[in-house]
Amino acid sequence: MLNSSKFSTKKTIFEFVSASSTWEYFDKGTNPGTESGAEWFQPWFIPEGWLKGQSKFGYGVDGEITTINFGGDLGNKHIAYYFRHSFEINNENKPRFLIANVVRDDGVIIYLNGKEVIRDGMPDGPVSPTTTANITRGPEKGSNRYELEAGRFAINGELLEDGNNVICAEVHQANRNSSDLGFQLELLGSNNEVKEYVNGLLTKGEDLDLFDKVSECFTKTNLEKSRRGFQI
């Protein structure tokens, strides 16, 4: 459900999924299934046999709240882990665009209402429970591969539906003997103009390239207008 404490008619940035939300998750190291003919990331998929836990998820003592199962063999851990979370919106609080802040160690693919919206640290094309991430994240602060730092990604708000929405994620390890794994996601929405939102971040010294990420969510006409405004 929408966190009403972060939304009012006076506020333009609001929270749909908090960083400490409860998710359903699948940590058996196998294909999570296609119940009722639906892929696991489709909204109508029935997650039978899935567990529930509070974010952050992972193992390796990296601040996880819910410790997930890696299979028991330190040298042959599961590669992929799967997550689902539902939230509701209505037409009154439907944002222009969404921003996902994602801690992912190592690679991640994220789906919103059955459509892939983020792919980071993963190879192109179809993936399976044995597909490894193509980067390794580690403890080096200040690098773009720091395992505890959230990446920020823009998502088109037009993918949202009135009523129930489902966001799903699959997190993949780069190798089977990795010492840790982590997943945490915060989903924010904004009904600002792109210029206003990005200028606010730039004022704080955050994400100098976020304008281009957000701009991908808009039509060519709106993009040109927003880019000109951003340059002023």
mmCIF file of C-alpha atoms in Angstrom:
data_model
loop_
_atom_site.group_PDB
_atom_site.id
_atom_site.type_symbol
_atom_site.label_atom_id
_atom_site.label_comp_id
_atom_site.label_asym_id
_atom_site.label_seq_id
_atom_site.Cartn_x
_atom_site.Cartn_y
_atom_site.Cartn_z
ATOM 1 C CA MET A 1 0.000 0.000 0.000
ATOM 2 C CA LEU A 2 1.056 3.592 -0.578
ATOM 3 C CA ASN A 3 2.791 5.176 2.387
ATOM 4 C CA SER A 4 0.432 8.090 2.985
ATOM 5 C CA SER A 5 2.939 9.788 5.264
ATOM 6 C CA LYS A 6 5.034 10.526 2.217
ATOM 7 C CA PHE A 7 2.187 11.670 -0.039
ATOM 8 C CA SER A 8 -0.071 14.663 0.035
ATOM 9 C CA THR A 9 -1.320 17.229 -2.431
ATOM 10 C CA LYS A 10 1.626 19.397 -1.379
ATOM 11 C CA LYS A 11 4.288 16.764 -1.952
ATOM 12 C CA THR A 12 5.535 15.628 -5.321
ATOM 13 C CA ILE A 13 7.781 12.707 -4.342
ATOM 14 C CA PHE A 14 6.135 9.774 -2.630
ATOM 15 C CA GLU A 15 6.843 6.181 -1.684
ATOM 16 C CA PHE A 16 5.150 3.085 -3.110
ATOM 17 C CA VAL A 17 7.538 0.404 -1.830
ATOM 18 C CA SER A 18 9.669 1.086 1.223
ATOM 19 C CA ALA A 19 13.181 -0.276 1.634
ATOM 20 C CA SER A 20 11.938 -2.394 4.551
ATOM 21 C CA SER A 21 8.877 -3.865 2.807
ATOM 22 C CA THR A 22 7.799 -7.485 3.103
ATOM 23 C CA TRP A 23 8.276 -9.573 -0.057
ATOM 24 C CA GLU A 24 7.533 -13.111 -1.135
ATOM 25 C CA TYR A 25 10.699 -14.916 -2.162
ATOM 26 C CA PHE A 26 11.900 -18.186 -3.666
ATOM 27 C CA ASP A 27 15.368 -19.439 -2.685
ATOM 28 C CA LYS A 28 15.439 -23.087 -3.771
ATOM 29 C CA GLY A 29 17.892 -22.571 -6.625
ATOM 30 C CA THR A 30 15.494 -23.909 -9.256
ATOM 31 C CA ASN A 31 12.965 -22.489 -11.698
ATOM 32 C CA PRO A 32 10.221 -20.842 -9.603
ATOM 33 C CA GLY A 33 7.606 -22.301 -11.917
ATOM 34 C CA THR A 34 4.830 -21.330 -14.288
ATOM 35 C CA GLU A 35 1.733 -21.869 -12.166
ATOM 36 C CA SER A 36 -1.554 -21.556 -14.091
ATOM 37 C CA GLY A 37 0.415 -21.020 -17.289
ATOM 38 C CA ALA A 38 1.933 -17.757 -16.000
ATOM 39 C CA GLU A 39 5.602 -16.924 -15.674
ATOM 40 C CA TRP A 40 6.716 -16.206 -12.107
ATOM 41 C CA PHE A 41 6.994 -12.451 -12.780
ATOM 42 C CA GLN A 42 3.452 -12.047 -14.124
ATOM 43 C CA PRO A 43 0.919 -10.345 -11.792
ATOM 44 C CA TRP A 44 -1.458 -13.318 -11.891
ATOM 45 C CA PHE A 45 1.178 -15.900 -10.970
ATOM 46 C CA ILE A 46 0.302 -17.833 -7.787
ATOM 47 C CA PRO A 47 3.480 -18.067 -5.642
ATOM 48 C CA GLU A 48 2.730 -21.409 -3.990
ATOM 49 C CA GLY A 49 5.545 -22.596 -1.763
ATOM 50 C CA TRP A 50 7.196 -19.168 -1.637
ATOM 51 C CA LEU A 51 8.332 -17.695 1.678
ATOM 52 C CA LYS A 52 7.760 -14.214 3.096
ATOM 53 C CA GLY A 53 10.330 -11.929 4.667
ATOM 54 C CA GLN A 54 11.298 -8.351 5.286
ATOM 55 C CA SER A 55 13.882 -6.541 3.201
ATOM 56 C CA LYS A 56 16.890 -6.400 3.134
ATOM 57 C CA PHE A 57 17.420 -9.988 1.870
ATOM 58 C CA GLY A 58 20.674 -11.874 1.560
ATOM 59 C CA TYR A 59 23.449 -13.673 3.372
ATOM 60 C CA GLY A 60 27.021 -12.891 4.313
ATOM 61 C CA VAL A 61 26.395 -10.394 7.149
ATOM 62 C CA ASP A 62 25.846 -7.359 4.907
ATOM 63 C CA GLY A 63 22.948 -5.913 6.888
ATOM 64 C CA GLU A 64 20.289 -8.381 5.771
ATOM 65 C CA ILE A 65 17.102 -8.644 7.830
ATOM 66 C CA THR A 66 15.936 -11.842 6.135
ATOM 67 C CA THR A 67 18.642 -14.453 5.580
ATOM 68 C CA ILE A 68 17.943 -16.555 2.520
ATOM 69 C CA ASN A 69 19.004 -20.113 1.788
ATOM 70 C CA PHE A 70 22.040 -20.578 -0.457
ATOM 71 C CA GLY A 71 21.779 -24.372 -0.592
ATOM 72 C CA GLY A 72 24.081 -25.487 2.210
ATOM 73 C CA ASP A 73 27.197 -26.109 0.097
ATOM 74 C CA LEU A 74 29.668 -23.226 0.479
ATOM 75 C CA GLY A 75 31.359 -24.118 -2.789
ATOM 76 C CA ASN A 76 28.194 -24.675 -4.807
ATOM 77 C CA LYS A 77 25.629 -22.048 -3.807
ATOM 78 C CA HIS A 78 22.435 -21.248 -5.662
ATOM 79 C CA ILE A 79 22.890 -18.743 -8.495
ATOM 80 C CA ALA A 80 19.426 -17.159 -8.693
ATOM 81 C CA TYR A 81 16.868 -15.902 -6.165
ATOM 82 C CA TYR A 82 13.374 -14.560 -6.903
ATOM 83 C CA PHE A 83 11.218 -11.883 -5.255
ATOM 84 C CA ARG A 84 7.652 -10.524 -5.592
ATOM 85 C CA HIS A 85 5.866 -7.578 -3.964
ATOM 86 C CA SER A 86 2.385 -6.098 -4.510
ATOM 87 C CA PHE A 87 1.315 -2.503 -3.984
ATOM 88 C CA GLU A 88 -1.746 -0.436 -4.822
ATOM 89 C CA ILE A 89 -2.252 2.959 -6.421
ATOM 90 C CA ASN A 90 -5.187 4.943 -7.722
ATOM 91 C CA ASN A 91 -5.537 7.503 -10.452
ATOM 92 C CA GLU A 92 -5.083 10.340 -7.975
ATOM 93 C CA ASN A 93 -1.586 9.305 -6.949
ATOM 94 C CA LYS A 94 -0.360 7.859 -10.251
ATOM 95 C CA PRO A 95 3.073 9.404 -10.867
ATOM 96 C CA ARG A 96 4.663 10.680 -14.071
ATOM 97 C CA PHE A 97 7.617 8.392 -13.468
ATOM 98 C CA LEU A 98 9.119 6.050 -10.882
ATOM 99 C CA ILE A 99 12.580 5.860 -9.375
ATOM 100 C CA ALA A 100 13.829 2.504 -8.089
ATOM 101 C CA ASN A 101 16.728 2.516 -5.631
ATOM 102 C CA VAL A 102 18.124 -1.009 -5.780
ATOM 103 C CA VAL A 103 20.837 -2.747 -3.774
ATOM 104 C CA ARG A 104 21.832 -5.733 -5.898
ATOM 105 C CA ASP A 105 24.696 -8.130 -5.383
ATOM 106 C CA ASP A 106 25.579 -9.173 -8.028
ATOM 107 C CA GLY A 107 23.150 -8.800 -11.001
ATOM 108 C CA VAL A 108 19.428 -8.063 -11.151
ATOM 109 C CA ILE A 109 16.452 -8.053 -13.517
ATOM 110 C CA ILE A 110 13.306 -6.244 -12.392
ATOM 111 C CA TYR A 111 9.786 -6.511 -13.798
ATOM 112 C CA LEU A 112 6.793 -4.242 -13.258
ATOM 113 C CA ASN A 113 3.403 -5.787 -14.009
ATOM 114 C CA GLY A 114 5.066 -8.473 -16.103
ATOM 115 C CA LYS A 115 7.297 -6.181 -18.172
ATOM 116 C CA GLU A 116 11.065 -6.039 -17.782
ATOM 117 C CA VAL A 117 12.060 -2.527 -16.688
ATOM 118 C CA ILE A 118 15.607 -2.891 -15.308
ATOM 119 C CA ARG A 119 18.494 -5.160 -16.228
ATOM 120 C CA ASP A 120 21.779 -4.470 -14.479
ATOM 121 C CA GLY A 121 24.870 -6.652 -14.297
ATOM 122 C CA MET A 122 23.190 -9.378 -16.354
ATOM 123 C CA PRO A 123 23.770 -10.670 -19.900
ATOM 124 C CA ASP A 124 21.280 -9.943 -22.665
ATOM 125 C CA GLY A 125 18.696 -12.495 -23.700
ATOM 126 C CA PRO A 126 16.772 -15.189 -21.842
ATOM 127 C CA VAL A 127 18.013 -16.204 -18.391
ATOM 128 C CA SER A 128 17.562 -19.263 -16.189
ATOM 129 C CA PRO A 129 18.312 -20.162 -12.564
ATOM 130 C CA THR A 130 21.866 -21.024 -13.639
ATOM 131 C CA THR A 131 22.597 -17.816 -15.576
ATOM 132 C CA THR A 132 25.426 -15.978 -13.830
ATOM 133 C CA ALA A 133 25.744 -12.220 -13.457
ATOM 134 C CA ASN A 134 28.351 -10.648 -15.711
ATOM 135 C CA ILE A 135 29.858 -8.422 -13.003
ATOM 136 C CA THR A 136 31.003 -8.987 -9.434
ATOM 137 C CA ARG A 137 30.182 -6.455 -6.732
ATOM 138 C CA GLY A 138 32.473 -6.052 -3.764
ATOM 139 C CA PRO A 139 33.324 -4.039 -0.648
ATOM 140 C CA GLU A 140 35.173 -1.207 -2.398
ATOM 141 C CA LYS A 141 33.413 2.027 -1.422
ATOM 142 C CA GLY A 142 33.238 4.713 -4.067
ATOM 143 C CA SER A 143 33.199 2.301 -7.004
ATOM 144 C CA ASN A 144 30.184 1.685 -9.235
ATOM 145 C CA ARG A 145 30.322 -1.941 -8.096
ATOM 146 C CA TYR A 146 30.065 -1.311 -4.360
ATOM 147 C CA GLU A 147 27.826 -4.095 -3.061
ATOM 148 C CA LEU A 148 26.050 -2.005 -0.404
ATOM 149 C CA GLU A 149 25.262 1.036 -2.541
ATOM 150 C CA ALA A 150 21.852 1.342 -4.184
ATOM 151 C CA GLY A 151 21.737 1.993 -7.896
ATOM 152 C CA ARG A 152 19.077 4.469 -9.033
ATOM 153 C CA PHE A 153 16.920 3.594 -12.051
ATOM 154 C CA ALA A 154 14.039 5.406 -13.769
ATOM 155 C CA ILE A 155 10.852 3.518 -14.712
ATOM 156 C CA ASN A 156 8.003 4.712 -16.914
ATOM 157 C CA GLY A 157 4.981 5.510 -14.741
ATOM 158 C CA GLU A 158 2.638 4.576 -17.598
ATOM 159 C CA LEU A 159 3.291 0.907 -16.794
ATOM 160 C CA LEU A 160 1.331 1.275 -13.555
ATOM 161 C CA GLU A 161 -2.258 0.098 -13.305
ATOM 162 C CA ASP A 162 -5.031 1.535 -11.192
ATOM 163 C CA GLY A 163 -5.421 -0.837 -8.270
ATOM 164 C CA ASN A 164 -2.996 -3.694 -7.671
ATOM 165 C CA ASN A 165 0.524 -3.632 -9.131
ATOM 166 C CA VAL A 166 3.266 -6.254 -8.826
ATOM 167 C CA ILE A 167 7.010 -5.621 -8.907
ATOM 168 C CA CYS A 168 9.306 -8.647 -9.205
ATOM 169 C CA ALA A 169 13.049 -9.154 -9.150
ATOM 170 C CA GLU A 170 15.536 -11.900 -9.797
ATOM 171 C CA VAL A 171 19.025 -11.575 -8.310
ATOM 172 C CA HIS A 172 21.901 -13.602 -9.732
ATOM 173 C CA GLN A 173 25.356 -14.353 -8.380
ATOM 174 C CA ALA A 174 28.463 -14.080 -10.523
ATOM 175 C CA ASN A 175 29.743 -17.432 -9.239
ATOM 176 C CA ARG A 176 28.700 -20.281 -6.970
ATOM 177 C CA ASN A 177 31.257 -19.684 -4.208
ATOM 178 C CA SER A 178 30.385 -16.034 -3.555
ATOM 179 C CA SER A 179 30.680 -15.031 0.104
ATOM 180 C CA ASP A 180 27.545 -12.864 0.129
ATOM 181 C CA LEU A 181 24.373 -11.793 -1.642
ATOM 182 C CA GLY A 182 22.050 -8.844 -1.151
ATOM 183 C CA PHE A 183 18.772 -7.420 -2.432
ATOM 184 C CA GLN A 184 16.806 -4.385 -1.345
ATOM 185 C CA LEU A 185 14.460 -2.162 -3.343
ATOM 186 C CA GLU A 186 12.785 1.166 -2.661
ATOM 187 C CA LEU A 187 10.254 2.448 -5.203
ATOM 188 C CA LEU A 188 9.472 6.170 -5.302
ATOM 189 C CA GLY A 189 7.144 8.116 -7.569
ATOM 190 C CA SER A 190 7.075 11.735 -8.663
ATOM 191 C CA ASN A 191 4.513 13.951 -10.327
ATOM 192 C CA ASN A 192 7.158 16.632 -10.821
ATOM 193 C CA GLU A 193 8.348 17.750 -14.198
ATOM 194 C CA VAL A 194 11.627 16.036 -15.061
ATOM 195 C CA LYS A 195 13.545 19.307 -14.692
ATOM 196 C CA GLU A 196 12.257 19.909 -11.160
ATOM 197 C CA TYR A 197 12.985 16.391 -9.971
ATOM 198 C CA VAL A 198 16.493 16.168 -11.400
ATOM 199 C CA ASN A 199 17.432 19.684 -10.314
ATOM 200 C CA GLY A 200 16.505 18.668 -6.784
ATOM 201 C CA LEU A 201 18.893 15.726 -6.966
ATOM 202 C CA LEU A 202 21.657 17.816 -8.505
ATOM 203 C CA THR A 203 21.305 20.327 -5.681
ATOM 204 C CA LYS A 204 22.139 17.446 -3.353
ATOM 205 C CA GLY A 205 25.034 16.348 -5.568
ATOM 206 C CA GLU A 206 23.369 13.093 -6.580
ATOM 207 C CA ASP A 207 23.308 11.216 -9.905
ATOM 208 C CA LEU A 208 24.576 13.635 -12.512
ATOM 209 C CA ASP A 209 23.440 11.242 -15.238
ATOM 210 C CA LEU A 210 19.929 10.687 -13.868
ATOM 211 C CA PHE A 211 18.348 13.153 -16.294
ATOM 212 C CA ASP A 212 19.085 10.843 -19.214
ATOM 213 C CA LYS A 213 17.756 7.844 -17.277
ATOM 214 C CA VAL A 214 14.504 9.611 -16.440
ATOM 215 C CA SER A 215 14.192 11.085 -19.923
ATOM 216 C CA GLU A 216 13.959 7.596 -21.397
ATOM 217 C CA CYS A 217 10.484 7.381 -19.842
ATOM 218 C CA PHE A 218 9.049 10.186 -21.957
ATOM 219 C CA THR A 219 8.008 10.839 -25.526
ATOM 220 C CA LYS A 220 10.387 12.581 -27.911
ATOM 221 C CA THR A 221 8.427 15.852 -27.663
ATOM 222 C CA ASN A 222 8.411 15.859 -23.884
ATOM 223 C CA LEU A 223 12.054 14.817 -23.825
ATOM 224 C CA GLU A 224 13.098 17.777 -25.981
ATOM 225 C CA LYS A 225 11.133 20.178 -23.774
ATOM 226 C CA SER A 226 12.573 18.704 -20.592
ATOM 227 C CA ARG A 227 16.130 18.725 -21.912
ATOM 228 C CA ARG A 228 15.861 22.385 -22.893
ATOM 229 C CA GLY A 229 14.499 23.193 -19.442
ATOM 230 C CA PHE A 230 17.284 21.223 -17.792
ATOM 231 C CA GLN A 231 19.901 23.228 -19.662
ATOM 232 C CA ILE A 232 18.535 26.584 -18.494
#
